[in-house]
Amino acid sequence: MTVDSIQNGIVIDHLRAGSAMKLYELLGLSDPSLTVAIMKNVTSRKLGRKDIIKIDGITDVDLDVIGYVDPEATVNIIRDGELIEKKSIPAPERLVNVLRCKNPRCISSTEQELPQIFALSDREKRIYRCIYCETRFSS
Amino acid sequence: MRSLIDILDLSTEELRELIETAEDIIADPEKYAEVCRHKKLATLFFEPSTRTRLSFEAAMYELGGNVLSVSSANSSSAAKGESVADTAKTVSCYADIIAMRHPKEGAAFVAAANASIPVINAGDGGHLHPTQTLADLLTIWREKGRFTDLTIGLCGDLKFGRTVHSLISAMSRYEGNRFVLISPEELKVPSYVKSVLKEKNIPYEQTSDLMEVIGDLDILYMTRVQRERFFNEEDYLRLKDSYILTPDKMRSAREDLSVMHPLPRVNEISVAIDDDPRACYFKQVKNGKYMRMALILKLLYEAGTLKTLPERSRA
């Protein structure tokens, strides 16, 4: 299977197998105007199995979301056909408007326009907690 | 602007100072009778409460201040759909300090982020209730004379009981304490509370049998199974009578046990225990008022609303 290389955009490589669809959702890639390729469960020398997402045409995605879903993933930023940056994104200290608190008793479930903010409480286990009610969320 | 949302917003040093102020108020209430003259406390209670609101109001009156009061969500702008953030901004224009109770978790945090005056969390749903913890701490201090090396039993609703969560956080900061968590399976402490204990390597045990552990305890903190925290009446009825402390059970407890309860009680402590010298729950109520007085003074002073504070006499 081949997917054309992109001129401008982002390739998110070495994603833990099974995590591409979650990242696709959280990055809002279902927008019909976007050109996106998802490769799931492909062979990887490094990981055994991995997922890859290629996004054509845009480079300004919320990188924190990638760090949240998989801090081990490699983010390749491509401009004019050249790889200009290659990096991993550490799990961010705060996630703003990425997750929604599922606690029905949380103030964020009723208060209008309140940002949904989660703070990293355990980096090793990648546990986030709602800053309002402390409900946990793990990636 | 300094507020009190979580008991952990106060350092152990600050807690010691609050306790010293409270002790000084108890020793010489006259000295404090006019300190908050012309200052206003707004009590915004969006959830039914009698004692906490009365305690705050009594505290402010005993400091010589005034009180503006909203006592139910139905009679307030919240019923018209006003946000907590807007309420906090509006009330900041009228009052010098806010005490707020709200059924949603994190509501006081949102109020504090938007108010221009100090906000005291008087209970945010089943989450936190730091001024109850201040009452508990003064009670432990006055009964035991220390915050260290205590075996603290917490009994009843440990899942929704916010006073329990705050007390565990507060007492986790002192050395040598051990917690015994006594509850039915469905009302065990939530994971975030247990993770605090685990992180700090604080010994704790979980059990559903009060009688098995009552003889080990320095403090027995009883709680009520709260009807308003259940989505389902059936679950409430099944669990409400899980633990009832009776004179018979007290025979197995130590002579120096202190029985505490944040009140109101329903039937979890038999009335016959009220005369037992080990019963501390009504003292706790009084201690709560003194600690709220000390807290109001501290926050108003830090906000610059009060220019001076009475000097504490050294015991």
CSV table of C-alpha atoms in Angstrom, one decimal:
chain,number,residue,atom,x,y,z
A,1,MET,CA,0.0,0.0,0.0
A,2,THR,CA,1.4,3.4,-0.8
A,3,VAL,CA,0.4,6.8,0.3
A,4,ASP,CA,1.8,9.8,-1.5
A,5,SER,CA,4.4,11.9,0.4
A,6,ILE,CA,3.1,15.3,1.4
A,7,GLN,CA,4.5,18.7,0.5
A,8,ASN,CA,3.1,20.6,3.5
A,9,GLY,CA,1.7,19.1,6.6
A,10,ILE,CA,2.4,16.8,9.5
A,11,VAL,CA,3.2,13.1,9.8
A,12,ILE,CA,2.6,11.6,13.2
A,13,ASP,CA,4.7,8.5,13.3
A,14,HIS,CA,5.4,5.8,15.9
A,15,LEU,CA,1.9,6.1,17.4
A,16,ARG,CA,1.1,3.2,19.8
A,17,ALA,CA,-0.9,0.8,17.7
A,18,GLY,CA,-4.6,1.4,18.3
A,19,SER,CA,-4.2,5.1,19.3
A,20,ALA,CA,-4.6,6.7,15.8
A,21,MET,CA,-8.4,6.9,15.9
A,22,LYS,CA,-8.4,8.5,19.3
A,23,LEU,CA,-6.0,11.1,18.2
A,24,TYR,CA,-8.0,11.6,15.0
A,25,GLU,CA,-11.0,12.4,17.0
A,26,LEU,CA,-9.3,14.7,19.5
A,27,LEU,CA,-7.5,16.7,16.8
A,28,GLY,CA,-10.8,17.2,15.0
A,29,LEU,CA,-9.5,15.6,11.8
A,30,SER,CA,-12.9,14.5,10.8
A,31,ASP,CA,-13.4,17.9,9.2
A,32,PRO,CA,-14.4,17.1,5.6
A,33,SER,CA,-12.1,19.7,4.1
A,34,LEU,CA,-8.9,18.0,5.5
A,35,THR,CA,-6.8,15.5,3.6
A,36,VAL,CA,-5.8,12.8,6.1
A,37,ALA,CA,-4.3,9.4,5.8
A,38,ILE,CA,-4.5,6.9,8.7
A,39,MET,CA,-2.4,3.8,8.7
A,40,LYS,CA,-3.2,1.5,11.5
A,41,ASN,CA,-1.4,-1.5,12.8
A,42,VAL,CA,1.5,-1.4,10.4
A,43,THR,CA,4.8,-3.1,11.0
A,44,SER,CA,7.4,-1.2,12.9
A,45,ARG,CA,11.0,-2.1,13.6
A,46,LYS,CA,10.9,0.0,16.7
A,47,LEU,CA,7.5,-0.9,18.2
A,48,GLY,CA,6.5,-4.1,16.4
A,49,ARG,CA,3.2,-2.5,15.4
A,50,LYS,CA,2.3,1.1,15.1
A,51,ASP,CA,-0.2,3.6,13.7
A,52,ILE,CA,0.7,6.6,11.5
A,53,ILE,CA,-1.4,9.7,10.7
A,54,LYS,CA,-0.5,12.0,7.7
A,55,ILE,CA,-2.2,15.4,7.6
A,56,ASP,CA,-1.9,17.2,4.3
A,57,GLY,CA,-1.9,21.0,4.1
A,58,ILE,CA,-1.9,22.1,7.7
A,59,THR,CA,0.8,22.3,10.4
A,60,ASP,CA,-1.0,24.2,13.1
A,61,VAL,CA,-2.6,21.3,15.0
A,62,ASP,CA,-2.8,21.3,18.9
A,63,LEU,CA,0.5,19.5,19.6
A,64,ASP,CA,-0.4,19.1,23.3
A,65,VAL,CA,-3.1,16.7,22.2
A,66,ILE,CA,-0.5,14.5,20.6
A,67,GLY,CA,1.6,14.6,23.8
A,68,TYR,CA,-1.5,13.6,25.7
A,69,VAL,CA,-2.4,10.7,23.5
A,70,ASP,CA,1.1,9.4,23.0
A,71,PRO,CA,4.3,11.2,24.2
A,72,GLU,CA,6.4,8.6,22.5
A,73,ALA,CA,5.0,9.4,19.0
A,74,THR,CA,7.2,11.3,16.5
A,75,VAL,CA,5.9,14.4,15.0
A,76,ASN,CA,7.4,15.3,11.6
A,77,ILE,CA,6.6,18.8,10.3
A,78,ILE,CA,7.0,19.1,6.5
A,79,ARG,CA,7.2,22.3,4.5
A,80,ASP,CA,7.8,22.5,0.8
A,81,GLY,CA,8.5,18.8,0.7
A,82,GLU,CA,11.3,19.2,3.3
A,83,LEU,CA,11.3,17.8,6.8
A,84,ILE,CA,11.8,20.9,8.9
A,85,GLU,CA,11.2,19.5,12.3
A,86,LYS,CA,11.1,16.1,14.0
A,87,LYS,CA,10.2,15.8,17.7
A,88,SER,CA,8.3,14.1,20.4
A,89,ILE,CA,5.8,16.0,22.5
A,90,PRO,CA,6.0,15.4,26.3
A,91,ALA,CA,2.7,14.9,28.0
A,92,PRO,CA,1.5,18.5,28.6
A,93,GLU,CA,1.0,19.9,32.1
A,94,ARG,CA,-2.5,21.2,31.2
A,95,LEU,CA,-5.0,20.2,28.6
A,96,VAL,CA,-7.5,23.0,27.7
A,97,ASN,CA,-10.7,22.1,25.9
A,98,VAL,CA,-9.5,18.7,24.8
A,99,LEU,CA,-11.2,16.4,27.2
A,100,ARG,CA,-14.6,16.8,28.8
A,101,CYS,CA,-15.1,16.0,32.5
A,102,LYS,CA,-17.5,13.1,32.8
A,103,ASN,CA,-18.5,13.8,36.3
A,104,PRO,CA,-22.2,14.9,36.2
A,105,ARG,CA,-21.6,16.7,39.5
A,106,CYS,CA,-18.8,18.9,38.2
A,107,ILE,CA,-19.4,22.6,37.8
A,108,SER,CA,-18.0,22.3,34.3
A,109,SER,CA,-21.1,20.3,33.3
A,110,THR,CA,-23.4,23.2,33.8
A,111,GLU,CA,-21.4,26.5,33.9
A,112,GLN,CA,-21.6,28.2,30.5
A,113,GLU,CA,-18.4,28.9,28.6
A,114,LEU,CA,-16.2,27.4,31.4
A,115,PRO,CA,-13.1,26.0,29.8
A,116,GLN,CA,-12.6,22.3,30.3
A,117,ILE,CA,-9.1,22.1,31.9
A,118,PHE,CA,-7.3,19.0,33.0
A,119,ALA,CA,-4.0,19.1,34.9
A,120,LEU,CA,-1.4,16.3,34.8
A,121,SER,CA,-1.2,14.7,38.2
A,122,ASP,CA,1.0,11.7,37.5
A,123,ARG,CA,3.4,11.9,34.6
A,124,GLU,CA,4.5,8.3,34.8
A,125,LYS,CA,1.0,6.9,34.7
A,126,ARG,CA,-0.2,9.9,32.6
A,127,ILE,CA,-3.1,10.6,34.8
A,128,TYR,CA,-5.0,13.9,34.4
A,129,ARG,CA,-7.4,15.4,36.8
A,130,CYS,CA,-10.2,17.9,36.2
A,131,ILE,CA,-9.0,21.1,37.9
A,132,TYR,CA,-12.5,21.8,39.2
A,133,CYS,CA,-13.6,18.4,40.7
A,134,GLU,CA,-10.4,16.4,40.5
A,135,THR,CA,-12.0,13.5,38.6
A,136,ARG,CA,-9.3,11.5,36.9
A,137,PHE,CA,-8.7,10.7,33.3
A,138,SER,CA,-5.9,8.5,32.0
A,139,SER,CA,-4.8,8.5,28.4
B,1,MET,CA,-6.7,37.5,46.0
B,2,ARG,CA,-6.3,34.9,48.7
B,3,SER,CA,-9.3,32.5,49.0
B,4,LEU,CA,-9.8,29.1,50.8
B,5,ILE,CA,-11.0,26.4,48.4
B,6,ASP,CA,-9.1,23.4,49.6
B,7,ILE,CA,-7.7,22.8,53.1
B,8,LEU,CA,-4.3,22.3,51.4
B,9,ASP,CA,-4.4,26.0,50.4
B,10,LEU,CA,-3.3,26.6,54.0
B,11,SER,CA,0.2,25.6,55.1
B,12,THR,CA,0.7,23.8,58.4
B,13,GLU,CA,2.2,27.0,59.7
B,14,GLU,CA,-0.9,28.9,58.7
B,15,LEU,CA,-3.1,26.3,60.3
B,16,ARG,CA,-1.1,26.7,63.5
B,17,GLU,CA,-1.7,30.4,63.4
B,18,LEU,CA,-5.4,30.0,62.8
B,19,ILE,CA,-5.6,27.7,65.8
B,20,GLU,CA,-3.7,30.2,67.9
B,21,THR,CA,-6.1,33.0,66.8
B,22,ALA,CA,-9.1,30.8,67.6
B,23,GLU,CA,-7.7,29.9,71.0
B,24,ASP,CA,-7.2,33.6,71.6
B,25,ILE,CA,-10.8,34.4,70.6
B,26,ILE,CA,-12.0,31.7,73.0
B,27,ALA,CA,-9.9,33.2,75.8
B,28,ASP,CA,-10.9,36.8,75.1
B,29,PRO,CA,-13.9,37.3,72.8
B,30,GLU,CA,-14.3,40.9,73.8
B,31,LYS,CA,-11.0,41.8,72.1
B,32,TYR,CA,-12.4,40.7,68.8
B,33,ALA,CA,-16.0,42.0,69.1
B,34,GLU,CA,-15.5,45.0,66.9
B,35,VAL,CA,-12.7,44.0,64.6
B,36,CYS,CA,-14.9,43.6,61.5
B,37,ARG,CA,-17.1,46.7,62.1
B,38,HIS,CA,-18.6,47.9,58.8
B,39,LYS,CA,-17.4,44.8,56.9
B,40,LYS,CA,-19.8,42.5,55.1
B,41,LEU,CA,-19.8,38.8,54.7
B,42,ALA,CA,-22.0,37.5,51.8
B,43,THR,CA,-23.2,33.9,52.5
B,44,LEU,CA,-24.2,32.4,49.2
B,45,PHE,CA,-25.8,29.1,49.9
B,46,PHE,CA,-27.1,27.4,46.7
B,47,GLU,CA,-27.7,24.1,48.6
B,48,PRO,CA,-29.7,23.6,51.8
B,49,SER,CA,-27.6,24.1,54.9
B,50,THR,CA,-28.5,25.5,58.3
B,51,ARG,CA,-25.5,24.9,60.5
B,52,THR,CA,-22.7,26.0,58.2
B,53,ARG,CA,-24.5,29.2,57.2
B,54,LEU,CA,-25.4,30.0,60.8
B,55,SER,CA,-21.9,29.3,61.9
B,56,PHE,CA,-20.5,31.7,59.3
B,57,GLU,CA,-23.1,34.3,60.2
B,58,ALA,CA,-22.5,33.9,63.9
B,59,ALA,CA,-18.8,34.2,63.3
B,60,MET,CA,-19.1,37.5,61.4
B,61,TYR,CA,-21.6,38.9,63.9
B,62,GLU,CA,-19.2,38.1,66.8
B,63,LEU,CA,-16.5,40.0,64.9
B,64,GLY,CA,-18.8,43.0,64.8
B,65,GLY,CA,-19.4,42.6,61.1
B,66,ASN,CA,-22.6,42.4,58.9
B,67,VAL,CA,-24.0,39.6,56.8
B,68,LEU,CA,-25.7,39.6,53.4
B,69,SER,CA,-27.4,36.3,52.8
B,70,VAL,CA,-28.6,34.2,49.9
B,71,SER,CA,-30.1,31.0,51.4
B,72,SER,CA,-31.4,29.0,48.5
B,73,ALA,CA,-30.8,28.5,44.9
B,74,ASN,CA,-34.5,28.9,44.1
B,75,SER,CA,-34.7,32.4,45.4
B,76,SER,CA,-31.5,33.7,43.7
B,77,SER,CA,-30.3,34.7,40.4
B,78,ALA,CA,-28.9,31.2,39.9
B,79,ALA,CA,-32.5,30.1,39.4
B,80,LYS,CA,-32.6,32.5,36.5
B,81,GLY,CA,-29.5,30.8,35.0
B,82,GLU,CA,-26.8,33.2,36.1
B,83,SER,CA,-23.4,31.6,36.1
B,84,VAL,CA,-21.3,31.1,39.3
B,85,ALA,CA,-18.7,33.4,37.7
B,86,ASP,CA,-21.1,36.2,37.2
B,87,THR,CA,-22.6,35.8,40.7
B,88,ALA,CA,-19.1,36.1,42.1
B,89,LYS,CA,-18.3,39.2,40.1
B,90,THR,CA,-21.6,40.8,41.2
B,91,VAL,CA,-21.3,40.0,44.9
B,92,SER,CA,-17.7,41.3,44.9
B,93,CYS,CA,-19.3,44.8,44.3
B,94,TYR,CA,-21.4,44.5,47.5
B,95,ALA,CA,-19.4,42.5,50.1
B,96,ASP,CA,-15.9,42.2,51.5
B,97,ILE,CA,-15.8,38.4,51.7
B,98,ILE,CA,-17.9,35.5,50.3
B,99,ALA,CA,-18.7,32.2,51.9
B,100,MET,CA,-20.2,29.9,49.3
B,101,ARG,CA,-21.9,26.5,49.2
B,102,HIS,CA,-22.9,25.0,45.9
B,103,PRO,CA,-24.0,21.6,44.8
B,104,LYS,CA,-21.5,21.4,42.0
B,105,GLU,CA,-18.0,20.2,42.5
B,106,GLY,CA,-15.4,23.0,41.8
B,107,ALA,CA,-18.0,25.8,42.1
B,108,ALA,CA,-16.0,27.7,44.7
B,109,PHE,CA,-12.9,27.4,42.6
B,110,VAL,CA,-14.8,29.1,39.8
B,111,ALA,CA,-16.1,31.8,42.1
B,112,ALA,CA,-12.7,32.5,43.5
B,113,ALA,CA,-11.2,32.8,40.0
B,114,ASN,CA,-13.8,35.5,39.2
B,115,ALA,CA,-14.3,37.4,42.5
B,116,SER,CA,-12.3,40.4,43.5
B,117,ILE,CA,-12.8,39.6,47.2
B,118,PRO,CA,-11.8,36.5,49.1
B,119,VAL,CA,-14.0,33.4,48.7
B,120,ILE,CA,-14.4,30.7,51.3
B,121,ASN,CA,-15.5,27.3,50.1
B,122,ALA,CA,-18.4,26.4,52.4
B,123,GLY,CA,-18.8,23.1,50.6
B,124,ASP,CA,-18.8,22.3,46.8
B,125,GLY,CA,-21.0,19.2,46.3
B,126,GLY,CA,-19.4,16.0,47.6
B,127,HIS,CA,-15.9,17.4,46.9
B,128,LEU,CA,-14.4,19.7,49.6
B,129,HIS,CA,-15.5,21.4,52.8
B,130,PRO,CA,-12.4,23.0,54.2
B,131,THR,CA,-14.0,25.0,57.1
B,132,GLN,CA,-15.5,21.9,58.5
B,133,THR,CA,-11.9,20.6,58.5
B,134,LEU,CA,-10.8,23.7,60.4
B,135,ALA,CA,-13.4,22.8,63.0
B,136,ASP,CA,-12.2,19.3,63.1
B,137,LEU,CA,-8.6,20.3,63.4
B,138,LEU,CA,-9.3,22.7,66.3
B,139,THR,CA,-11.3,19.9,68.0
B,140,ILE,CA,-8.4,17.4,67.6
B,141,TRP,CA,-6.0,20.0,68.8
B,142,ARG,CA,-8.1,20.8,71.9
B,143,GLU,CA,-8.9,17.1,72.7
B,144,LYS,CA,-5.5,15.5,71.9
B,145,GLY,CA,-3.0,18.3,72.1
B,146,ARG,CA,-1.3,17.1,68.9
B,147,PHE,CA,-1.7,16.3,65.2
B,148,THR,CA,0.9,13.5,65.1
B,149,ASP,CA,0.9,9.8,65.9
B,150,LEU,CA,-2.9,9.4,65.9
B,151,THR,CA,-5.0,6.5,64.7
B,152,ILE,CA,-7.9,8.1,63.0
B,153,GLY,CA,-11.0,6.0,62.2
B,154,LEU,CA,-13.4,7.4,59.6
B,155,CYS,CA,-16.7,5.7,59.5
B,156,GLY,CA,-19.8,5.7,57.3
B,157,ASP,CA,-20.1,7.4,53.9
B,158,LEU,CA,-16.5,7.8,52.9
B,159,LYS,CA,-17.4,8.2,49.2
B,160,PHE,CA,-19.5,11.3,49.2
B,161,GLY,CA,-18.5,12.6,52.6
B,162,ARG,CA,-16.5,15.6,51.7
B,163,THR,CA,-15.5,16.3,55.3
B,164,VAL,CA,-13.8,13.0,55.3
B,165,HIS,CA,-11.8,13.8,52.2
B,166,SER,CA,-10.6,17.1,53.5
B,167,LEU,CA,-9.7,15.7,56.9
B,168,ILE,CA,-7.7,12.9,55.4
B,169,SER,CA,-5.8,15.5,53.2
B,170,ALA,CA,-5.2,17.7,56.2
B,171,MET,CA,-4.0,15.0,58.6
B,172,SER,CA,-1.8,13.4,56.0
B,173,ARG,CA,0.6,16.3,56.4
B,174,TYR,CA,1.5,15.4,59.9
B,175,GLU,CA,3.8,12.5,60.9
B,176,GLY,CA,2.9,9.2,62.4
B,177,ASN,CA,-0.8,9.2,61.7
B,178,ARG,CA,-2.7,6.1,60.6
B,179,PHE,CA,-6.1,6.0,59.0
B,180,VAL,CA,-8.7,3.3,59.4
B,181,LEU,CA,-11.4,3.6,56.7
B,182,ILE,CA,-14.6,2.0,57.8
B,183,SER,CA,-17.4,1.9,55.2
B,184,PRO,CA,-19.7,-0.4,53.2
B,185,GLU,CA,-18.3,-1.5,49.9
B,186,GLU,CA,-20.4,1.0,47.9
B,187,LEU,CA,-19.3,4.0,50.0
B,188,LYS,CA,-15.5,3.5,50.1
B,189,VAL,CA,-13.2,6.6,49.7
B,190,PRO,CA,-12.6,7.6,46.1
B,191,SER,CA,-9.4,6.8,44.3
B,192,TYR,CA,-8.0,10.3,44.4
B,193,VAL,CA,-8.1,10.3,48.2
B,194,LYS,CA,-6.5,7.0,48.4
B,195,SER,CA,-3.8,8.0,46.0
B,196,VAL,CA,-2.8,10.8,48.4
B,197,LEU,CA,-2.3,8.2,51.1
B,198,LYS,CA,-0.3,5.9,48.8
B,199,GLU,CA,1.9,8.6,47.5
B,200,LYS,CA,2.9,9.7,50.9
B,201,ASN,CA,3.2,6.1,52.2
B,202,ILE,CA,0.7,6.8,55.0
B,203,PRO,CA,-0.5,3.6,56.5
B,204,TYR,CA,-4.3,2.9,56.1
B,205,GLU,CA,-6.6,0.0,56.3
B,206,GLN,CA,-10.0,-0.5,54.8
B,207,THR,CA,-12.7,-2.5,56.6
B,208,SER,CA,-16.4,-2.8,56.7
B,209,ASP,CA,-16.4,-3.9,60.4
B,210,LEU,CA,-16.4,-1.1,62.9
B,211,MET,CA,-16.2,-3.4,65.9
B,212,GLU,CA,-13.1,-5.1,64.7
B,213,VAL,CA,-11.1,-1.8,64.9
B,214,ILE,CA,-12.9,0.4,67.4
B,215,GLY,CA,-10.5,-0.5,70.2
B,216,ASP,CA,-7.5,0.8,68.2
B,217,LEU,CA,-8.7,4.3,67.6
B,218,ASP,CA,-7.7,7.6,69.1
B,219,ILE,CA,-10.4,9.4,67.0
B,220,LEU,CA,-13.6,8.0,65.6
B,221,TYR,CA,-15.0,10.3,63.0
B,222,MET,CA,-18.6,9.3,62.2
B,223,THR,CA,-20.5,10.5,59.1
B,224,ARG,CA,-24.0,10.5,57.9
B,225,VAL,CA,-25.1,8.7,54.8
B,226,GLN,CA,-26.4,11.7,52.8
B,227,ARG,CA,-29.6,11.2,51.0
B,228,GLU,CA,-28.9,14.2,48.7
B,229,ARG,CA,-25.8,12.5,47.3
B,230,PHE,CA,-27.7,9.6,45.9
B,231,PHE,CA,-29.2,9.4,42.4
B,232,ASN,CA,-31.2,6.4,43.5
B,233,GLU,CA,-33.4,6.3,46.6
B,234,GLU,CA,-33.1,2.5,46.8
B,235,ASP,CA,-29.4,2.6,47.3
B,236,TYR,CA,-29.8,5.3,50.0
B,237,LEU,CA,-32.3,3.2,52.0
B,238,ARG,CA,-30.1,0.1,51.7
B,239,LEU,CA,-27.0,1.9,53.1
B,240,LYS,CA,-28.3,4.5,55.5
B,241,ASP,CA,-28.2,2.3,58.6
B,242,SER,CA,-24.9,0.7,58.0
B,243,TYR,CA,-23.3,1.9,61.1
B,244,ILE,CA,-24.9,3.1,64.3
B,245,LEU,CA,-22.7,3.9,67.3
B,246,THR,CA,-24.4,2.8,70.5
B,247,PRO,CA,-23.3,2.8,74.2
B,248,ASP,CA,-22.8,-1.0,73.8
B,249,LYS,CA,-20.3,-0.5,71.0
B,250,MET,CA,-18.6,2.3,72.9
B,251,ARG,CA,-17.7,-0.3,75.7
B,252,SER,CA,-15.1,-1.7,73.3
B,253,ALA,CA,-13.5,1.7,72.6
B,254,ARG,CA,-10.6,3.2,74.5
B,255,GLU,CA,-11.2,5.6,77.4
B,256,ASP,CA,-9.4,8.4,75.6
B,257,LEU,CA,-11.3,8.0,72.3
B,258,SER,CA,-12.7,11.2,70.8
B,259,VAL,CA,-15.9,10.7,68.9
B,260,MET,CA,-16.4,13.3,66.3
B,261,HIS,CA,-19.1,14.0,63.7
B,262,PRO,CA,-19.5,16.9,61.3
B,263,LEU,CA,-23.3,16.9,62.0
B,264,PRO,CA,-26.2,16.9,61.3
B,265,ARG,CA,-26.6,13.3,62.6
B,266,VAL,CA,-29.6,11.3,61.7
B,267,ASN,CA,-29.3,8.1,63.7
B,268,GLU,CA,-25.7,7.0,63.3
B,269,ILE,CA,-24.8,8.1,66.8
B,270,SER,CA,-27.2,7.1,69.5
B,271,VAL,CA,-28.4,10.0,71.6
B,272,ALA,CA,-27.4,8.1,74.7
B,273,ILE,CA,-23.7,8.8,73.7
B,274,ASP,CA,-24.1,12.5,74.0
B,275,ASP,CA,-23.4,12.4,77.7
B,276,ASP,CA,-20.4,10.2,77.3
B,277,PRO,CA,-17.3,12.4,77.9
B,278,ARG,CA,-15.8,10.9,74.8
B,279,ALA,CA,-18.4,12.6,72.6
B,280,CYS,CA,-16.9,15.7,71.0
B,281,TYR,CA,-19.4,16.6,68.3
B,282,PHE,CA,-21.1,19.5,69.9
B,283,LYS,CA,-17.7,21.0,70.9
B,284,GLN,CA,-16.8,20.6,67.2
B,285,VAL,CA,-19.7,22.9,66.3
B,286,LYS,CA,-18.5,25.6,68.6
B,287,ASN,CA,-14.9,25.2,67.5
B,288,GLY,CA,-16.1,25.6,63.9
B,289,LYS,CA,-17.4,29.1,64.6
B,290,TYR,CA,-14.1,30.1,66.3
B,291,MET,CA,-12.1,28.8,63.3
B,292,ARG,CA,-14.4,30.6,60.9
B,293,MET,CA,-13.8,33.8,62.8
B,294,ALA,CA,-10.0,33.3,62.7
B,295,LEU,CA,-10.2,32.5,59.0
B,296,ILE,CA,-12.4,35.6,58.1
B,297,LEU,CA,-9.8,37.7,60.0
B,298,LYS,CA,-6.9,36.2,58.2
B,299,LEU,CA,-8.4,36.6,54.7
B,300,LEU,CA,-9.7,40.1,55.3
B,301,TYR,CA,-6.3,41.1,56.6
B,302,GLU,CA,-4.5,39.6,53.7
B,303,ALA,CA,-6.8,41.3,51.3
B,304,GLY,CA,-6.0,44.6,52.9
B,305,THR,CA,-9.6,45.1,54.0
B,306,LEU,CA,-8.6,45.0,57.6
B,307,LYS,CA,-5.6,47.1,58.4
B,308,THR,CA,-4.7,45.7,61.8
B,309,LEU,CA,-5.5,42.6,63.8
B,310,PRO,CA,-5.7,42.3,67.6
B,311,GLU,CA,-2.4,41.0,69.0
B,312,ARG,CA,-2.7,37.5,70.2
B,313,SER,CA,-1.8,36.9,73.8
B,314,ARG,CA,0.9,34.4,74.3
B,315,ALA,CA,-0.3,31.4,76.3
